Amino acid sequence: MLPPFLQPDRMPTTCVVGILWGDEGKGKVIDYLAADADYVVRYGGGHNAGHTLVLPSGKVVLNLVPSGVVREHTKNVIGNGVVVDPIHLCAEIDRLTERGVKIELGQNLLVSERAHVIVGAHREQDHWTENLRGDTKIGTTGRGIGPAYGDRSARIGLRLGDLIRPDRLAAAVAAFAHQKNAWFEPAGLPRIDVDSTIAELRAAGERLAPAIQDTGRLLREARLAGQRILIEGAQGCLLDLEHGTYPFVTSSNASTGGAFSGTGLPPHELEVIGIAKAYATRVGEGPFPTEYDGDLADRLRQAGNEFGSATGRPRRCGAFDSVAVRYSGAVAGVDRLVLTNLDVLRGFELRIAVGYKLPDGSTTTAMPAFDLERVEPEYVELPGFDEDVTNVREWAGLPANARAYVEAIEEHTGLAVRTISVGPGREQVIVR
Ligand code: GDP
């Protein structure tokens, strides 16, 4: 038999990433692609993410649990790059179970033993640091995600595997509390109580124990065995800690780079699918060059129901930005784009940002690392469409103006759009 790397029929691993600031509709696309995936894997973020799936039985919002959980044959992995609030995870499992989603720990839901743990102290710290920022708040969800990643880098974090090893847990929590209380107390933050923290984490660990495994090894073996792995991004590429709109970013590598470090899979044969809305949205603070204001923003927000699925926060809305999409697509190595929410643009004027005017009067088509809030987008305008496209299933069935808009997006981003989503439902898809 040929060694695994020479076997010609190995299925590629696919990674789905959001191209802008999240909420692009990744949940629906992953749900669609999960139909023939053996594994669906999350690689970053925490329970600030919120995928929305619209199933025949109704709407399901997922925070930590990967989107393949609603498929019977799919194993779902929360990778080592995710920061896990074990209390929230237990509650999410309960909520999904009540909705009729079958979750069997260790069978269709697995969590990396290397994933870092969010505890109450991280939430306290999150609010405290955000308040200290005064007028320069970054719009964190306050769920402790940034501080948990900070402690991971500072090498004082707790890992999920600690929760199922009582001796390690006691020592790890004591060391963690020792470090944190040294500055929590002078800062006026509540002191971390070692005993109650251990008790709480141990209880969660007992419940989650069957799911806590060496998932990196499992995935590498699955890959060599030719199983199909779908890696799902949380948030979006412009929230990537290093390649995003720093400091208004998340604390992990949301772009494709995190797909390797956050799962333990090697960087081979990865097909990358970028998800972009047919317009742009952003939640929280930070620069957003093509943002609309006033009535136009309100109309688009209502038409697209642009309110956060995890937090309910209204999303900022604006025009499609080909500068940002081309940049993110290049960093993430996107092979093709899925364009979502085309239906929402019915009745709107269509425009695409194709360049930025910089404060010094020059123009660029490259994404600046600084002063993004000071650029002025340059637009091309296209005629809109008034038809309802939610029932269209063929490219030729789209209004000519909608097709021209999609083609203009391809031209200005340099990325092929092969799939177009025209509604929240599973079947509301056009494949070209
Ligand atoms: P994610 O985090 O990228 O999965 O995005 P969310 O799930 O938070 O937001 C996407 C929202 O748009 C959800 O409510 C989806 O049901 C909905 N959605 C997805 N695709 C489409 C589409 O093509 N058209 C419309 N109108 N809604 C969509």
XYZ file of C-alpha atoms and ligand atoms in Angstrom:
460
model
C 0.000 0.000 0.000
C 1.198 3.500 -0.792
C 2.104 5.706 2.169
C -0.858 7.954 3.050
C 0.633 11.106 1.527
C 0.842 9.409 -1.888
C -2.639 8.026 -1.927
C -4.394 9.824 -4.751
C -7.957 9.694 -3.501
C -7.599 11.441 -0.167
C -10.386 13.938 0.349
C -9.228 17.487 0.951
C -9.890 19.306 4.144
C -12.093 22.375 3.733
C -11.974 25.527 5.814
C -14.826 28.031 5.839
C -13.901 31.539 6.939
C -15.807 34.783 7.246
C -14.213 37.438 5.102
C -15.016 40.632 7.001
C -15.977 41.062 10.663
C -18.114 37.975 11.192
C -21.865 37.279 10.827
C -21.469 36.551 7.120
C -23.780 33.546 7.347
C -21.055 30.943 7.892
C -23.438 28.784 9.928
C -25.728 28.189 6.994
C -22.877 27.464 4.574
C -21.213 25.084 7.016
C -24.518 23.363 7.632
C -24.857 22.942 3.868
C -21.311 21.595 3.445
C -21.595 19.401 6.553
C -23.915 17.157 4.579
C -20.874 15.202 3.412
C -18.389 15.907 6.206
C -17.227 13.320 8.722
C -15.923 16.000 11.094
C -16.823 19.640 11.668
C -14.194 21.470 13.697
C -14.055 24.851 15.410
C -10.577 26.362 15.717
C -10.873 29.686 17.482
C -12.900 32.170 19.453
C -15.220 31.348 22.294
C -18.895 31.615 23.092
C -18.956 35.126 21.667
C -19.517 33.527 18.279
C -23.054 32.736 17.248
C -23.902 30.688 14.209
C -27.550 30.624 13.297
C -28.993 27.576 11.592
C -32.465 27.523 10.160
C -33.682 23.934 10.202
C -37.018 22.429 9.306
C -37.737 22.413 13.080
C -36.898 26.125 13.441
C -33.964 28.343 14.342
C -30.983 27.115 16.381
C -28.210 29.401 17.642
C -24.854 27.785 18.336
C -22.112 29.474 20.357
C -19.447 26.839 20.974
C -20.836 23.661 19.497
C -19.829 23.207 15.811
C -22.566 23.446 13.215
C -22.390 19.790 12.156
C -24.157 18.805 15.381
C -27.519 18.793 13.653
C -26.300 16.139 11.179
C -26.622 12.600 12.440
C -23.380 11.176 11.038
C -21.068 14.123 11.802
C -18.556 14.282 14.631
C -18.089 17.778 16.011
C -14.828 18.948 17.501
C -14.100 22.021 19.598
C -10.422 22.425 18.785
C -7.522 23.420 21.003
C -7.607 27.004 19.679
C -11.042 27.663 21.155
C -11.364 29.079 24.658
C -14.107 27.198 26.439
C -16.314 28.368 29.268
C -17.268 24.894 30.544
C -20.337 26.187 32.378
C -21.590 27.828 29.201
C -20.822 24.685 27.200
C -22.897 22.543 29.579
C -25.774 25.056 29.344
C -25.528 25.123 25.544
C -25.672 21.321 25.417
C -28.807 21.424 27.597
C -30.395 24.107 25.418
C -29.692 22.153 22.222
C -30.925 18.911 23.756
C -34.198 20.628 24.672
C -34.512 21.658 21.027
C -34.285 18.028 19.997
C -30.635 18.071 18.883
C -29.029 14.762 19.854
C -25.701 15.294 21.624
C -23.628 12.352 22.793
C -20.444 13.418 24.529
C -17.443 11.564 23.167
C -19.498 10.439 20.167
C -20.772 13.399 18.179
C -19.220 16.101 20.380
C -15.538 16.220 21.345
C -13.476 18.941 22.993
C -9.713 19.262 22.889
C -7.974 18.570 26.169
C -5.601 21.380 25.153
C -8.329 24.021 24.825
C -8.057 26.774 27.412
C -10.732 27.408 30.004
C -12.648 30.622 30.692
C -13.534 31.176 34.337
C -15.495 33.935 36.100
C -12.302 35.898 36.772
C -11.834 36.330 33.026
C -15.241 37.943 32.694
C -14.491 40.312 35.578
C -11.202 41.240 33.960
C -12.870 41.719 30.556
C -15.329 44.319 31.899
C -12.649 45.990 33.981
C -10.191 46.459 31.101
C -12.939 47.572 28.720
C -14.020 50.243 31.240
C -10.424 51.406 31.657
C -10.350 52.133 27.936
C -12.815 54.985 28.441
C -13.585 56.521 25.038
C -11.514 53.944 23.169
C -13.592 50.867 23.983
C -13.118 47.992 21.525
C -16.636 46.618 21.950
C -15.842 43.269 23.571
C -18.744 40.991 24.409
C -17.443 40.844 28.005
C -17.445 37.046 28.089
C -13.866 36.663 29.234
C -12.469 35.525 25.916
C -9.665 38.087 25.540
C -8.395 37.600 29.113
C -8.464 33.801 28.720
C -6.303 34.082 25.608
C -4.080 36.520 27.496
C -3.550 33.994 30.273
C -2.825 31.314 27.691
C -0.022 33.479 26.294
C 1.128 34.393 29.796
C 1.301 30.648 30.513
C -0.916 30.695 33.563
C -4.058 29.377 31.865
C -6.117 26.331 32.770
C -6.711 23.681 30.121
C -9.773 21.503 29.731
C -7.660 18.396 30.356
C -6.951 19.783 33.838
C -10.648 19.470 34.668
C -10.539 15.679 34.513
C -7.306 15.377 36.500
C -8.203 16.351 40.098
C -4.619 16.749 41.349
C -3.579 18.838 38.404
C -6.744 20.905 38.675
C -6.119 21.827 42.311
C -2.517 22.839 41.589
C -3.386 24.696 38.388
C -6.204 26.704 39.983
C -3.992 27.549 42.996
C -1.192 28.797 40.720
C -3.670 30.718 38.563
C -5.318 32.378 41.568
C -1.930 33.220 43.078
C -0.928 35.152 39.944
C -4.279 36.829 39.388
C -5.093 37.755 42.984
C -1.721 39.514 43.236
C -3.173 42.262 41.058
C -6.933 41.596 41.206
C -7.092 42.696 44.835
C -5.142 45.980 44.463
C -7.200 46.712 41.336
C -10.449 46.253 43.260
C -11.496 43.114 41.361
C -13.133 40.277 43.323
C -10.627 37.849 44.792
C -10.603 34.418 43.135
C -11.703 31.786 45.615
C -9.641 28.673 44.989
C -11.964 26.104 46.579
C -15.176 27.196 44.884
C -13.399 27.551 41.525
C -12.050 24.002 41.823
C -15.472 22.662 42.825
C -17.209 24.378 39.916
C -14.642 23.247 37.339
C -14.535 19.710 38.688
C -18.303 19.386 38.384
C -18.199 20.611 34.791
C -15.237 18.305 34.110
C -17.127 15.271 35.409
C -19.972 15.982 33.068
C -17.799 16.763 30.017
C -15.222 14.008 30.703
C -16.233 11.654 27.853
C -15.814 14.502 25.376
C -12.418 15.788 26.568
C -9.850 14.112 24.326
C -6.686 14.521 22.273
C -8.665 15.819 19.315
C -5.581 16.883 17.315
C -4.465 13.290 17.106
C -7.957 12.143 16.245
C -8.201 14.643 13.402
C -4.761 13.832 11.995
C -5.681 10.154 11.947
C -9.039 10.894 10.376
C -7.355 12.945 7.682
C -4.907 10.159 6.857
C -7.799 7.715 6.728
C -9.357 9.887 4.007
C -12.185 11.237 6.102
C -13.637 14.562 5.171
C -12.955 17.384 7.613
C -14.732 20.699 7.555
C -13.071 23.418 9.600
C -15.319 26.284 10.600
C -14.050 29.744 11.326
C -15.596 31.909 13.985
C -15.810 35.688 13.580
C -14.079 36.920 10.420
C -10.693 37.576 8.855
C -10.755 41.304 9.647
C -11.082 40.380 13.320
C -7.887 38.303 13.125
C -5.559 39.332 15.944
C -2.704 39.995 13.539
C -4.258 40.646 10.135
C -7.428 42.407 11.225
C -8.271 45.993 12.097
C -6.126 46.081 15.234
C -6.892 46.837 18.041
C -10.578 46.326 17.139
C -10.050 42.612 16.688
C -10.577 39.387 18.537
C -7.824 37.728 20.540
C -7.178 34.771 18.253
C -6.206 34.051 14.657
C -9.657 34.100 13.103
C -8.203 33.881 9.573
C -7.082 30.598 8.043
C -3.764 30.558 9.934
C -5.688 29.623 13.059
C -7.143 26.594 11.309
C -3.837 24.786 11.750
C -2.632 26.050 15.117
C -6.164 25.787 16.517
C -6.832 22.185 15.480
C -3.481 20.392 15.346
C -3.992 19.552 11.676
C -0.984 19.999 9.378
C -1.027 22.672 6.646
C -1.625 20.412 3.657
C -4.315 20.345 1.006
C -6.640 22.886 2.477
C -9.464 24.203 0.366
C -10.544 27.613 1.675
C -14.052 28.917 1.162
C -14.575 32.567 2.055
C -18.022 33.759 3.058
C -18.970 37.332 2.257
C -22.293 39.079 2.502
C -23.487 40.881 -0.604
C -23.020 44.033 1.505
C -20.974 44.635 4.666
C -21.748 44.566 8.383
C -19.770 45.044 11.541
C -20.701 44.576 15.171
C -19.011 46.565 17.940
C -16.521 49.366 17.595
C -13.776 49.931 15.057
C -13.223 51.371 11.594
C -15.718 50.479 8.870
C -14.953 52.473 5.699
C -18.145 51.702 3.742
C -20.540 52.169 6.672
C -23.928 53.698 5.914
C -25.677 56.006 8.325
C -29.187 57.295 8.897
C -32.161 55.917 7.061
C -30.180 53.837 4.568
C -28.397 52.006 7.399
C -31.701 51.423 9.225
C -33.392 50.085 6.102
C -30.546 47.669 5.389
C -30.435 46.559 9.044
C -34.157 45.808 9.000
C -34.089 44.138 5.583
C -31.187 41.875 6.586
C -32.331 41.429 10.203
C -28.870 42.564 11.202
C -28.921 41.981 14.944
C -26.292 39.776 16.609
C -27.345 36.148 17.113
C -25.256 35.757 20.290
C -25.814 39.201 21.810
C -28.771 40.821 19.970
C -26.619 43.899 19.303
C -27.643 45.885 16.190
C -25.035 45.456 13.469
C -23.588 48.404 11.614
C -24.359 48.098 7.896
C -22.685 49.350 4.746
C -21.707 48.752 1.143
C -19.700 45.850 -0.259
C -16.004 46.623 0.145
C -13.846 44.948 -2.484
C -10.637 46.408 -1.014
C -11.287 44.656 2.294
C -12.572 41.445 0.681
C -9.611 41.182 -1.694
C -7.179 41.718 1.190
C -8.856 39.185 3.468
C -9.190 36.720 0.611
C -5.458 36.966 -0.070
C -4.447 36.567 3.579
C -6.815 33.656 4.083
C -5.900 31.958 0.775
C -9.521 31.894 -0.350
C -10.149 29.584 -3.309
C -13.732 30.696 -3.880
C -16.309 32.973 -2.372
C -19.815 32.228 -1.226
C -21.931 35.358 -1.430
C -24.758 35.434 1.122
C -27.807 37.669 1.620
C -28.130 38.703 -2.018
C -31.916 38.639 -1.460
C -31.604 41.425 1.107
C -30.411 43.930 -1.516
C -33.742 43.872 -3.330
C -34.796 47.499 -3.790
C -31.451 48.948 -2.660
C -28.995 50.900 -4.733
C -25.944 48.757 -5.404
C -22.450 50.038 -4.893
C -19.044 48.490 -4.458
C -16.017 50.201 -2.905
C -13.107 49.703 -5.313
C -10.450 51.908 -3.704
C -9.719 54.099 -0.703
C -8.759 57.756 -0.778
C -6.109 58.284 1.894
C -5.802 61.379 4.100
C -2.877 62.647 1.938
C -5.121 62.689 -1.149
C -3.641 59.611 -2.837
C -5.719 56.504 -3.530
C -4.987 52.862 -2.847
C -6.497 49.468 -3.453
C -4.377 47.946 -0.651
C -5.669 47.556 2.894
C -3.900 50.048 5.196
C -2.733 48.816 8.598
C -3.329 52.239 10.167
C -5.846 55.083 9.975
C -8.564 53.005 8.326
C -11.100 55.332 9.972
C -9.678 58.200 7.911
C -9.981 56.665 4.415
C -12.768 57.608 2.035
C -14.031 54.777 -0.154
C -14.362 55.267 -3.894
C -17.386 53.488 -5.304
C -18.708 52.077 -8.531
C -22.512 52.287 -8.691
C -24.642 49.638 -10.369
C -28.343 49.487 -11.148
C -30.376 47.651 -8.525
C -33.060 44.961 -8.803
C -36.617 44.972 -7.483
C -37.457 41.299 -7.898
C -37.780 38.848 -5.014
C -34.920 36.383 -5.545
C -35.566 34.120 -2.543
C -37.095 31.403 -4.725
C -34.468 31.541 -7.468
C -32.319 28.378 -7.620
C -30.521 28.865 -10.962
C -27.983 31.502 -11.944
C -29.947 32.254 -15.122
C -33.060 32.887 -13.019
C -31.516 35.879 -11.221
C -32.403 39.347 -12.520
C -29.772 40.632 -14.972
C -28.827 43.457 -12.570
C -28.224 40.999 -9.737
C -26.007 38.884 -12.006
C -24.109 41.989 -13.114
C -23.565 42.901 -9.449
C -22.150 39.454 -8.638
C -19.899 39.639 -11.691
C -18.680 43.086 -10.649
C -17.833 41.655 -7.205
C -15.798 38.934 -8.900
C -14.031 41.466 -11.083
C -13.109 43.819 -8.249
C -12.164 41.184 -5.680
C -10.422 38.812 -8.086
C -12.314 35.966 -6.381
C -14.713 33.572 -8.062
C -18.247 33.476 -6.659
C -19.520 29.945 -7.184
C -22.318 29.853 -4.658
C -24.918 32.482 -3.875
C -27.262 32.361 -0.915
C -30.671 33.969 -1.373
C -32.303 33.330 1.994
C -31.672 31.772 5.404
C -33.076 28.330 4.517
C -30.896 25.332 3.655
C -32.297 25.060 0.151
C -32.049 28.779 -0.704
C -28.809 28.428 -2.633
C -27.712 28.987 -6.223
C -24.678 27.010 -7.389
C -23.150 28.284 -10.631
P -22.402 33.522 11.090
O -21.898 33.822 12.456
O -21.431 33.905 10.024
O -22.935 32.129 10.956
O -23.628 34.491 10.833
P -24.967 34.550 11.651
O -25.571 33.207 11.691
O -24.792 35.270 12.914
O -25.823 35.527 10.756
C -26.304 35.167 9.607
C -27.784 35.432 9.632
O -28.238 35.552 8.308
C -28.587 34.295 10.201
O -29.742 34.779 10.810
C -28.937 33.441 8.975
O -30.088 32.673 9.128
C -29.137 34.506 7.961
N -28.783 34.161 6.587
C -27.800 33.344 6.136
N -27.753 33.360 4.799
C -28.739 34.232 4.396
C -29.173 34.697 3.128
O -28.650 34.353 2.073
N -30.202 35.590 3.136
C -30.799 36.032 4.270
N -31.802 36.903 4.167
N -30.396 35.621 5.484
C -29.382 34.741 5.538
